[in-house]
Coordinates of C-alpha atoms and ligand atoms in Angstrom, one line a residue:
M1 CA 86.0 26.4 20.0
D2 CA 82.8 25.6 17.8
H3 CA 80.1 26.5 20.4
N4 CA 77.2 25.5 18.4
A5 CA 78.8 21.9 17.9
L6 CA 79.5 21.7 21.6
A7 CA 75.6 22.6 22.3
E8 CA 74.3 20.0 19.6
L9 CA 76.9 17.4 21.2
L10 CA 75.6 18.2 24.9
F11 CA 71.9 18.7 23.9
P12 CA 71.0 16.2 21.3
D13 CA 67.6 15.9 23.2
V14 CA 66.7 19.5 23.0
S15 CA 65.0 20.5 19.7
K16 CA 63.0 23.5 20.8
T17 CA 64.4 26.9 20.7
T18 CA 64.2 29.7 23.3
D19 CA 62.0 31.7 20.9
Y20 CA 59.4 28.8 20.9
Y21 CA 59.0 29.3 24.7
E22 CA 59.2 33.2 24.6
N23 CA 56.0 32.8 22.3
L24 CA 54.5 30.0 24.4
Y25 CA 54.6 32.3 27.4
P26 CA 54.0 35.9 26.2
K27 CA 53.9 38.8 28.6
R28 CA 50.9 38.6 31.0
D29 CA 47.7 40.5 29.8
L30 CA 47.3 42.4 33.0
P31 CA 46.5 46.1 33.8
E32 CA 49.5 48.6 34.3
G33 CA 51.1 48.2 37.5
A34 CA 49.8 44.7 38.4
K35 CA 52.3 42.7 40.2
V36 CA 52.8 39.0 39.4
T37 CA 54.5 37.1 42.6
R38 CA 54.9 33.7 43.4
F39 CA 55.6 31.4 46.4
A40 CA 58.4 28.6 45.5
P41 CA 58.6 26.1 48.0
S42 CA 60.7 22.9 47.9
P43 CA 58.1 20.3 49.5
T44 CA 60.0 18.8 52.3
G45 CA 56.8 17.9 54.2
F46 CA 57.3 20.8 56.9
V47 CA 55.7 24.0 56.3
H48 CA 57.8 26.6 58.2
F49 CA 55.6 29.5 59.8
G50 CA 58.4 31.8 58.5
G51 CA 57.0 31.0 54.9
L52 CA 53.9 32.8 55.7
Y53 CA 55.9 36.0 55.7
P54 CA 57.0 36.0 52.0
V55 CA 53.6 34.4 51.2
L56 CA 51.5 37.0 52.5
V57 CA 53.7 39.8 51.2
S58 CA 53.6 38.1 47.8
E59 CA 49.9 37.4 48.0
R60 CA 48.9 41.0 49.0
L61 CA 51.2 42.8 46.4
A62 CA 49.6 40.6 43.7
H63 CA 46.1 41.0 44.6
Q64 CA 46.3 44.4 45.8
S65 CA 47.4 45.6 42.4
G66 CA 45.2 43.3 40.2
G67 CA 47.9 41.1 39.4
V68 CA 48.5 37.0 39.7
F69 CA 50.0 35.2 42.8
Y70 CA 50.8 31.8 41.8
L71 CA 52.5 28.7 43.5
R72 CA 55.7 26.8 41.8
I73 CA 56.7 23.7 43.3
E74 CA 60.7 23.7 43.3
D75 CA 61.1 19.7 43.4
T76 CA 64.4 19.4 41.4
D77 CA 66.1 18.0 44.4
S78 CA 64.8 14.4 44.5
K79 CA 66.8 13.9 47.8
R80 CA 64.7 16.3 49.7
E81 CA 61.2 15.5 48.2
V82 CA 58.4 13.9 50.4
E83 CA 55.8 12.3 48.5
G84 CA 52.3 14.4 48.6
A85 CA 53.7 17.1 50.6
E86 CA 52.8 19.8 47.9
Y87 CA 49.3 18.8 48.3
D88 CA 49.4 19.2 52.2
L89 CA 51.2 22.3 51.8
I90 CA 48.6 23.9 49.5
K91 CA 45.8 22.5 52.0
V92 CA 48.0 24.3 55.0
F93 CA 47.7 27.6 53.0
E94 CA 44.1 27.3 52.1
N95 CA 43.5 26.8 55.6
F96 CA 44.9 30.2 56.4
G97 CA 42.9 31.9 53.6
I98 CA 45.7 32.0 51.1
N99 CA 44.8 30.7 47.5
F100 CA 47.1 30.6 44.5
D101 CA 45.7 31.8 41.3
E102 CA 47.7 29.3 39.5
S103 CA 49.3 26.1 40.8
I104 CA 49.8 22.4 40.4
V105 CA 46.2 22.0 41.1
R106 CA 45.0 25.0 39.2
E107 CA 47.0 25.0 36.1
G108 CA 47.1 28.6 34.4
K109 CA 49.0 29.1 31.0
Y110 CA 52.4 29.4 32.4
G111 CA 52.8 26.0 33.7
P112 CA 54.0 23.2 34.3
Y113 CA 54.1 24.6 37.8
R114 CA 56.0 21.9 39.0
Q115 CA 60.0 22.4 38.2
S116 CA 60.3 18.4 37.7
K117 CA 58.2 18.7 34.7
R118 CA 60.0 21.7 33.1
R119 CA 63.3 19.8 32.4
E120 CA 63.1 20.4 28.5
I121 CA 62.7 24.0 29.4
Y122 CA 65.7 24.4 31.4
R123 CA 67.7 22.4 29.1
T124 CA 66.7 24.6 26.1
Y125 CA 68.0 27.8 27.7
A126 CA 71.1 25.9 28.9
K127 CA 71.8 24.9 25.3
E128 CA 71.6 28.5 24.2
L129 CA 73.9 29.5 26.8
V130 CA 76.5 26.9 25.5
K131 CA 75.7 28.3 22.1
Q132 CA 76.8 31.5 23.1
G133 CA 79.9 30.4 25.0
K134 CA 78.3 31.2 28.2
A135 CA 78.4 27.8 29.7
Y136 CA 80.6 24.7 29.6
P137 CA 80.7 21.1 30.6
C138 CA 82.8 20.4 33.7
F139 CA 84.0 16.8 34.3
C140 CA 85.7 17.3 37.5
T141 CA 85.2 14.4 39.8
E142 CA 84.0 14.7 43.6
E143 CA 87.6 14.0 44.2
D144 CA 88.7 17.0 42.3
M145 CA 86.3 19.2 44.0
R146 CA 87.3 18.0 47.4
Q147 CA 91.1 18.9 46.8
L148 CA 90.1 22.1 45.2
R149 CA 88.2 22.9 48.5
E150 CA 90.9 21.8 50.6
K151 CA 93.5 23.8 48.8
Q152 CA 91.2 27.0 49.2
E153 CA 90.6 26.6 52.9
E154 CA 94.3 26.2 53.1
L155 CA 95.1 29.4 51.3
K156 CA 91.9 31.2 52.9
L157 CA 90.4 31.7 49.5
T158 CA 86.9 32.1 48.5
P159 CA 85.6 28.8 48.0
G160 CA 84.3 28.0 44.3
Y161 CA 85.2 27.1 40.8
Y162 CA 86.9 30.0 39.6
G163 CA 90.5 31.6 38.2
E164 CA 93.6 28.9 38.8
F165 CA 91.1 26.5 40.1
V166 CA 89.4 25.9 36.8
K167 CA 90.1 23.0 35.0
C168 CA 87.3 22.4 32.3
R169 CA 86.7 25.9 31.3
D170 CA 88.9 25.5 28.0
L171 CA 88.4 21.8 27.2
T172 CA 88.6 21.3 23.2
L173 CA 85.7 19.6 21.5
E174 CA 87.6 16.6 21.0
Q175 CA 88.4 16.5 24.7
V176 CA 84.6 16.8 25.4
K177 CA 83.6 14.3 22.9
N178 CA 86.1 11.6 24.3
K179 CA 84.9 12.3 27.9
L180 CA 81.2 11.8 26.7
N181 CA 82.3 8.8 24.8
A182 CA 83.7 7.4 27.9
G183 CA 80.4 7.9 29.6
L184 CA 82.1 10.4 32.3
P185 CA 79.3 12.2 34.2
Y186 CA 79.6 16.0 34.0
V187 CA 77.9 19.2 35.1
L188 CA 77.1 22.4 33.3
R189 CA 79.0 25.4 34.3
F190 CA 78.3 29.0 34.0
R191 CA 81.2 30.9 32.2
S192 CA 81.4 34.1 34.6
D193 CA 83.1 37.1 33.4
G194 CA 82.8 38.8 36.7
N195 CA 85.6 40.6 38.5
P196 CA 85.6 40.0 42.3
D197 CA 87.1 43.8 42.8
N198 CA 84.2 45.3 40.8
K199 CA 81.0 46.5 43.0
I200 CA 77.7 46.8 41.7
K201 CA 74.6 48.7 43.2
F202 CA 71.7 46.8 43.6
T203 CA 68.1 47.9 45.0
D204 CA 66.2 45.7 47.2
L205 CA 62.5 46.9 48.0
V206 CA 62.9 46.7 51.5
K207 CA 66.4 46.8 52.4
G208 CA 67.4 49.6 50.0
T209 CA 70.4 50.1 47.8
I210 CA 73.1 47.7 48.6
E211 CA 76.5 47.2 47.2
V212 CA 77.6 43.8 46.0
T213 CA 80.4 42.2 44.7
E214 CA 80.5 40.9 41.1
N215 CA 80.2 37.2 40.9
H216 CA 83.4 35.6 39.4
I217 CA 82.5 31.9 40.3
D218 CA 81.5 29.5 37.5
H219 CA 78.8 28.1 39.4
V220 CA 76.8 25.0 38.3
L221 CA 73.7 25.4 35.9
L222 CA 72.9 21.9 35.3
K223 CA 73.5 19.2 37.7
S224 CA 74.9 15.7 36.6
D225 CA 71.5 14.4 36.2
G226 CA 70.6 17.1 33.9
M227 CA 68.3 19.0 36.1
P228 CA 69.0 22.8 36.9
T229 CA 70.1 24.3 40.1
Y230 CA 68.0 26.6 42.0
H231 CA 69.9 29.4 40.3
L232 CA 69.3 28.5 36.6
A233 CA 65.5 27.6 37.3
H234 CA 65.0 30.9 39.3
A235 CA 66.1 32.8 36.2
V236 CA 64.3 30.7 33.8
D237 CA 61.1 30.1 35.5
D238 CA 60.7 33.6 37.0
H239 CA 61.3 34.9 33.4
L240 CA 58.9 32.7 31.6
M241 CA 56.3 32.8 34.2
R242 CA 56.5 36.5 33.9
T243 CA 57.2 37.2 37.4
T244 CA 57.6 41.0 38.2
H245 CA 58.4 40.7 42.0
V246 CA 60.6 37.9 43.4
I247 CA 59.8 37.8 47.4
R248 CA 62.0 35.6 49.0
G249 CA 64.2 34.5 51.9
E250 CA 67.3 36.5 52.7
E251 CA 69.5 33.7 52.6
W252 CA 69.4 34.1 48.8
L253 CA 70.5 37.6 48.9
S254 CA 74.2 36.4 48.6
S255 CA 73.4 34.7 45.5
L256 CA 72.0 37.8 43.9
P257 CA 75.3 38.9 42.2
Y258 CA 75.1 35.5 40.1
H259 CA 71.5 36.0 39.5
I260 CA 71.9 39.5 38.2
Q261 CA 74.6 38.2 35.9
L262 CA 72.6 35.1 34.7
F263 CA 69.5 37.1 33.7
S264 CA 71.7 39.4 31.9
A265 CA 73.8 36.3 30.1
L266 CA 70.2 35.0 29.2
G267 CA 68.9 38.2 28.0
F268 CA 66.2 38.5 30.5
K269 CA 64.6 41.7 32.2
L270 CA 65.6 41.5 36.0
P271 CA 62.6 41.3 38.1
K272 CA 62.3 43.4 41.1
Y273 CA 63.5 41.6 44.5
L274 CA 62.5 41.7 47.9
H275 CA 64.3 39.9 50.5
I276 CA 62.6 38.8 53.7
S277 CA 64.7 38.6 57.1
Q278 CA 64.7 35.4 58.7
L279 CA 62.2 35.0 61.7
M280 CA 63.8 35.4 65.0
K281 CA 63.0 34.3 68.3
K282 CA 64.4 35.8 71.7
E283 CA 66.0 33.6 74.2
G284 CA 66.9 35.4 77.0
E285 CA 68.8 38.5 75.6
V286 CA 70.1 36.5 72.7
K287 CA 68.1 36.4 69.2
K288 CA 67.9 33.1 67.4
K289 CA 66.7 31.8 64.2
L290 CA 63.5 30.1 64.8
S291 CA 64.2 26.5 64.1
K292 CA 62.2 23.8 62.8
R293 CA 62.1 22.2 66.4
D294 CA 60.8 25.3 68.1
K295 CA 57.4 25.4 69.4
G296 CA 55.3 27.3 66.8
A297 CA 57.8 26.7 64.0
G298 CA 55.4 24.6 61.7
M299 CA 52.4 26.0 60.2
S300 CA 50.5 22.9 61.3
Y301 CA 50.9 23.8 65.1
Y302 CA 48.4 26.7 64.6
I303 CA 45.9 24.5 62.9
S304 CA 45.8 21.8 65.6
E305 CA 46.1 24.3 68.4
G306 CA 43.1 26.0 66.9
Y307 CA 44.4 29.5 66.2
P308 CA 41.7 31.0 64.0
A309 CA 43.3 31.4 60.5
E310 CA 42.3 35.2 60.8
S311 CA 44.3 35.8 64.1
V312 CA 47.5 34.3 62.5
I313 CA 47.2 36.4 59.4
E314 CA 46.6 39.5 61.5
Y315 CA 49.6 38.8 63.6
V316 CA 51.7 38.4 60.7
M317 CA 50.5 41.7 59.5
T318 CA 51.2 43.5 62.6
L319 CA 54.9 42.2 62.0
L320 CA 55.0 43.2 58.3
N321 CA 53.8 46.7 58.5
S322 CA 54.3 49.1 61.1
N323 CA 51.2 50.8 60.6
F324 CA 49.1 47.9 60.7
E325 CA 47.9 48.2 64.3
D326 CA 46.9 51.8 64.0
W327 CA 44.8 51.0 61.0
R328 CA 43.3 48.0 62.9
R329 CA 42.2 50.6 65.8
A330 CA 40.7 52.8 63.3
N331 CA 38.9 50.1 61.4
P332 CA 38.0 47.5 64.0
T333 CA 35.6 45.5 61.6
E334 CA 37.3 46.0 58.3
D335 CA 38.6 42.6 56.5
T336 CA 42.6 42.6 56.9
N337 CA 42.4 42.6 53.0
S338 CA 41.1 46.1 53.0
F339 CA 44.4 47.2 54.6
P340 CA 46.5 49.0 52.2
F341 CA 49.8 47.0 52.3
S342 CA 53.0 48.7 51.7
V343 CA 56.2 47.6 51.1
K344 CA 57.5 50.9 52.4
K345 CA 56.2 50.1 55.7
M346 CA 58.4 47.1 56.2
S347 CA 61.3 46.9 58.2
P348 CA 64.4 45.6 56.6
S349 CA 65.5 43.9 59.8
G350 CA 64.0 40.6 60.9
S351 CA 60.7 40.0 62.9
L352 CA 60.7 38.8 66.4
F353 CA 58.7 35.6 66.8
D354 CA 56.3 36.0 69.9
L355 CA 53.6 33.5 70.8
V356 CA 52.3 35.6 73.4
K357 CA 51.9 38.7 71.1
L358 CA 50.1 36.2 68.9
G359 CA 47.8 35.4 71.8
D360 CA 46.7 38.8 72.5
V361 CA 46.2 39.6 68.9
S362 CA 44.0 36.5 68.8
K363 CA 41.9 37.3 71.7
N364 CA 41.2 40.7 69.9
V365 CA 40.4 39.0 66.7
V366 CA 38.0 36.4 68.1
S367 CA 36.3 39.0 70.6
R368 CA 35.4 40.8 67.3
M369 CA 33.9 37.8 65.6
T370 CA 29.9 37.2 65.9
A371 CA 28.8 34.4 68.1
D372 CA 27.5 32.4 64.7
D373 CA 30.9 33.0 63.2
V374 CA 32.5 31.7 66.5
Y375 CA 30.5 28.9 66.4
N376 CA 31.1 27.8 62.9
K377 CA 34.8 28.1 63.3
L378 CA 34.9 26.2 66.7
S379 CA 33.0 23.5 65.6
K380 CA 34.9 23.1 62.3
W381 CA 38.1 22.8 64.5
A382 CA 36.3 20.3 67.0
E383 CA 35.3 18.2 64.5
E384 CA 38.9 17.4 63.3
F385 CA 40.8 17.8 66.8
D386 CA 38.2 17.1 69.5
K387 CA 35.4 15.0 68.5
E388 CA 33.9 14.5 71.7
F389 CA 33.8 18.4 72.1
Y390 CA 32.4 18.6 68.8
D391 CA 29.5 16.2 69.5
V392 CA 28.5 18.2 72.7
I393 CA 28.6 21.8 71.4
T394 CA 26.9 20.7 68.1
R395 CA 23.9 19.0 70.0
N396 CA 21.8 22.1 70.3
P397 CA 23.5 24.7 68.4
D398 CA 21.1 27.3 69.8
Y399 CA 22.3 26.8 73.0
T400 CA 26.1 26.9 72.1
K401 CA 25.4 30.1 70.2
A402 CA 23.7 31.6 73.4
I403 CA 26.7 30.9 75.3
L404 CA 29.2 32.3 72.8
Q405 CA 27.0 35.4 72.6
I406 CA 27.9 36.5 76.4
G407 CA 29.9 39.4 76.4
R408 CA 30.0 39.8 72.7
G409 CA 28.8 42.8 70.6
G410 CA 29.6 45.9 72.9
S411 CA 32.3 48.2 72.7
K412 CA 34.2 46.3 75.4
P413 CA 33.8 42.6 74.5
R414 CA 35.1 39.9 76.5
K415 CA 38.5 38.5 75.5
D416 CA 38.5 34.9 76.6
L417 CA 39.5 32.9 73.7
E418 CA 42.8 32.8 72.3
T419 CA 42.6 29.4 70.4
W420 CA 39.6 27.0 69.8
K421 CA 41.1 24.6 72.5
D422 CA 40.5 27.3 75.1
A423 CA 36.8 26.9 74.5
K424 CA 36.4 23.5 76.6
D425 CA 37.9 25.2 79.5
Y426 CA 35.8 28.4 79.1
M427 CA 32.5 27.2 78.4
G428 CA 32.7 23.3 79.4
F429 CA 30.8 24.1 82.8
F430 CA 27.5 24.5 80.6
F431 CA 27.3 21.0 79.7
P432 CA 26.8 18.1 82.0
E433 CA 29.7 16.2 80.2
Y434 CA 32.3 18.7 81.5
F435 CA 30.6 20.4 84.5
E436 CA 32.3 19.9 87.7
F437 CA 33.3 21.7 91.1
I438 CA 36.6 22.5 90.6
D439 CA 37.5 25.5 92.8
K440 CA 36.8 26.2 96.1
T441 CA 35.3 29.1 98.1
E442 CA 38.1 29.0 100.8
G443 CA 38.3 31.2 104.0
F444 CA 34.6 31.2 104.5
N445 CA 32.6 29.1 106.8
K446 CA 29.8 26.6 105.8
Q447 CA 27.0 28.2 107.5
D448 CA 27.4 31.6 105.7
I449 CA 27.8 30.2 102.5
T450 CA 24.8 28.2 102.8
A451 CA 22.6 31.1 104.5
C452 CA 23.7 33.2 101.4
L453 CA 23.1 30.6 98.6
N454 CA 19.8 29.8 100.2
D455 CA 18.8 33.2 100.2
F456 CA 19.8 33.6 96.7
A457 CA 17.8 30.8 95.8
D458 CA 15.0 31.9 97.4
C459 CA 14.8 35.3 95.3
Y460 CA 16.4 34.2 92.1
D461 CA 14.1 35.5 89.3
I462 CA 15.4 34.3 85.8
D463 CA 14.0 37.3 84.1
D464 CA 16.0 39.8 86.4
E465 CA 18.6 41.8 84.5
Q466 CA 22.0 42.2 85.5
D467 CA 21.5 45.3 87.7
V468 CA 18.6 43.7 89.6
W469 CA 20.4 40.5 90.2
F470 CA 23.3 42.1 91.6
S471 CA 21.3 44.3 94.0
K472 CA 19.8 41.3 95.3
V473 CA 23.3 39.5 95.7
K474 CA 24.3 42.8 97.4
E475 CA 21.3 42.7 99.9
I476 CA 21.7 39.1 100.7
G477 CA 25.3 39.6 101.5
E478 CA 24.7 42.6 103.7
K479 CA 22.2 40.5 105.7
H480 CA 24.7 37.9 106.4
G481 CA 27.7 40.2 107.1
F482 CA 29.3 40.7 103.7
C483 CA 29.9 44.6 102.6
P484 CA 27.9 45.8 99.7
N485 CA 30.5 48.1 98.8
I486 CA 34.1 47.2 98.0
K487 CA 35.7 50.5 98.9
E488 CA 34.0 50.6 102.1
Y489 CA 35.1 47.0 102.7
K490 CA 38.6 47.6 102.1
A491 CA 38.6 50.5 104.6
N492 CA 37.5 48.7 107.2
P493 CA 37.7 45.0 106.4
D494 CA 37.7 43.7 110.2
S495 CA 34.0 44.7 110.6
W496 CA 32.7 42.5 107.9
K497 CA 33.0 38.8 107.0
G498 CA 33.8 39.6 103.5
N499 CA 32.4 41.6 100.6
V500 CA 29.7 41.2 97.9
G501 CA 32.6 39.6 95.5
D502 CA 32.8 36.9 97.7
V503 CA 28.9 36.4 97.8
S504 CA 29.0 36.4 93.9
S505 CA 31.9 34.0 94.1
F506 CA 29.8 31.5 96.4
I507 CA 27.2 31.6 93.4
R508 CA 29.7 31.3 90.7
V509 CA 31.4 28.1 92.1
A510 CA 28.2 26.5 92.9
V511 CA 26.9 27.3 89.4
T512 CA 29.9 27.1 87.1
G513 CA 32.3 24.9 89.4
K514 CA 34.9 27.9 88.9
L515 CA 35.9 31.2 90.4
N516 CA 36.2 32.5 87.0
S517 CA 33.4 32.7 84.4
P518 CA 31.4 35.1 82.3
D519 CA 28.8 37.1 83.6
L520 CA 26.9 35.0 85.8
C521 CA 23.7 36.5 85.5
A522 CA 23.8 35.8 81.8
V523 CA 25.2 32.4 82.4
M524 CA 22.4 31.6 84.8
K525 CA 19.8 32.8 82.1
I526 CA 21.2 30.1 79.6
L527 CA 21.6 27.3 82.1
G528 CA 17.9 28.0 83.2
K529 CA 16.7 28.1 86.7
D530 CA 16.2 24.3 87.4
E531 CA 19.8 23.4 86.3
S532 CA 21.2 26.4 88.3
M533 CA 19.1 25.7 91.5
E534 CA 20.1 21.9 91.1
R535 CA 23.7 22.9 90.9
I536 CA 23.5 25.4 94.1
N537 CA 21.9 22.3 96.0
K538 CA 24.5 20.0 95.2
F539 CA 27.3 22.4 95.8
K540 CA 26.2 22.9 99.4
E541 CA 26.6 19.3 99.9
T542 CA 29.9 19.3 99.1
L543 CA 30.6 22.1 101.7
Ligands
LIG1 N1 62.8 27.0 46.6 C1 63.5 27.9 47.2 C2 63.3 27.9 48.7 O1 62.5 27.1 49.0 C3 62.7 29.4 46.5 C4 63.3 30.5 46.8 C5 62.7 31.6 46.1 O2 61.5 31.9 46.5 O3 63.0 31.7 45.2 O4 64.1 28.5 49.5

């Protein structure tokens, strides 16, 4: 067979050579040790939370080493495409503070960054493989392939185009010509020289050294529409875009023997690989893959629920690196990006997805923010997702910031907010729009409550600090039969009507409408004496 003639016959449209592209996309000019990584999603309109894992690892490895992290849109499968989804995806990641150095909206020198625009490049390399006798056209029809599958199933053999099942490997040039003239569609296949009895060793950066079986299947390189399959595109793109580390989902691990073969056939240096395990969730005692329908499976969930981007990133970091939490304890105020992320600290098995843990992480993250920071982030979220609340909290920014300042800054900051959505419930009572008497002071009689509230109103001084405020409450309580000391009360509950905590809760429910609120003395300073007294009076009427 004259391979050159076959290559010309199949690729009359391809005039460039592979050398042309090798020169066009030279090795990147980066410092020693700099890593080049990428995120290569197929934009289907759904950004899976699991995508954040490879993305964060890629981003950290690149940027920590002074390298490049780029986005490549894998849109060669037109059936799965959703229009505009790639722009949404970029926005979603931007929202989490993840920016791509090169992408479809920020072209670098290694573009196009969209596979559908790289058709000519793939075809140039495919042509070269044909020239070297490493690829051939296959005219098998869908019916042929169906029969092949059935036969292999019946014989319990590995599925695929190989060995005795191969029909088109050795077509003559004449035969190919005739089929082309007859207008028959074809795919281009890789001519595998692998032996399924051979094992090859391969080292994944997280999973370690694994033994895989050589690939002996003549996989498809180009589909009948002339576009590449994932495999060819992966080899050509990651080579020409000079990726040093391929970080991707472990579902690709099984294709690795083929990829190793393909890189070698194309004369490319194999990049380093890191396969990330699937994100699992626990249902009872069983572990399951986090599916698209699960709560929290889509990245947009975290945005609309109002999880601060920092919380989500912090949470994923705790899952990615076993020593992250220790580092955080030692460096409570450092930016996550200063954490020395290490592949060695990654676990080879899958992470468990846990919204409760995310909630805990988030409460800590928010508790460390300044009131200004919380104000800015909260109002940005509310502007998009709760306009009414936005209008309320931005009416008087200083007032809202004073509220957000309560319990912030000390060594034991309050941890009330998990998401921005929680804010309304937490601080709504400060605003007339949301204030209402929700909780009740059950188990106490009206006269006692009223007597305590009246005395409190009489001696309340807005300038009192917490300790003075509280000693007044104690005193009032004791006068009306409420024990000032909890321990003492517990030892002898029958001799009292209640304790100082109960007296506080009368004031609390009157002023905030709820049994739970941040420090009441601080709350009342912000509300102002008039407003607090008015609420106390109104509350007495509800009794
Ligand atoms: N487009 C592939 C996917 O979405 C990319 C895998 C890779 O990172 O190489 O799974």
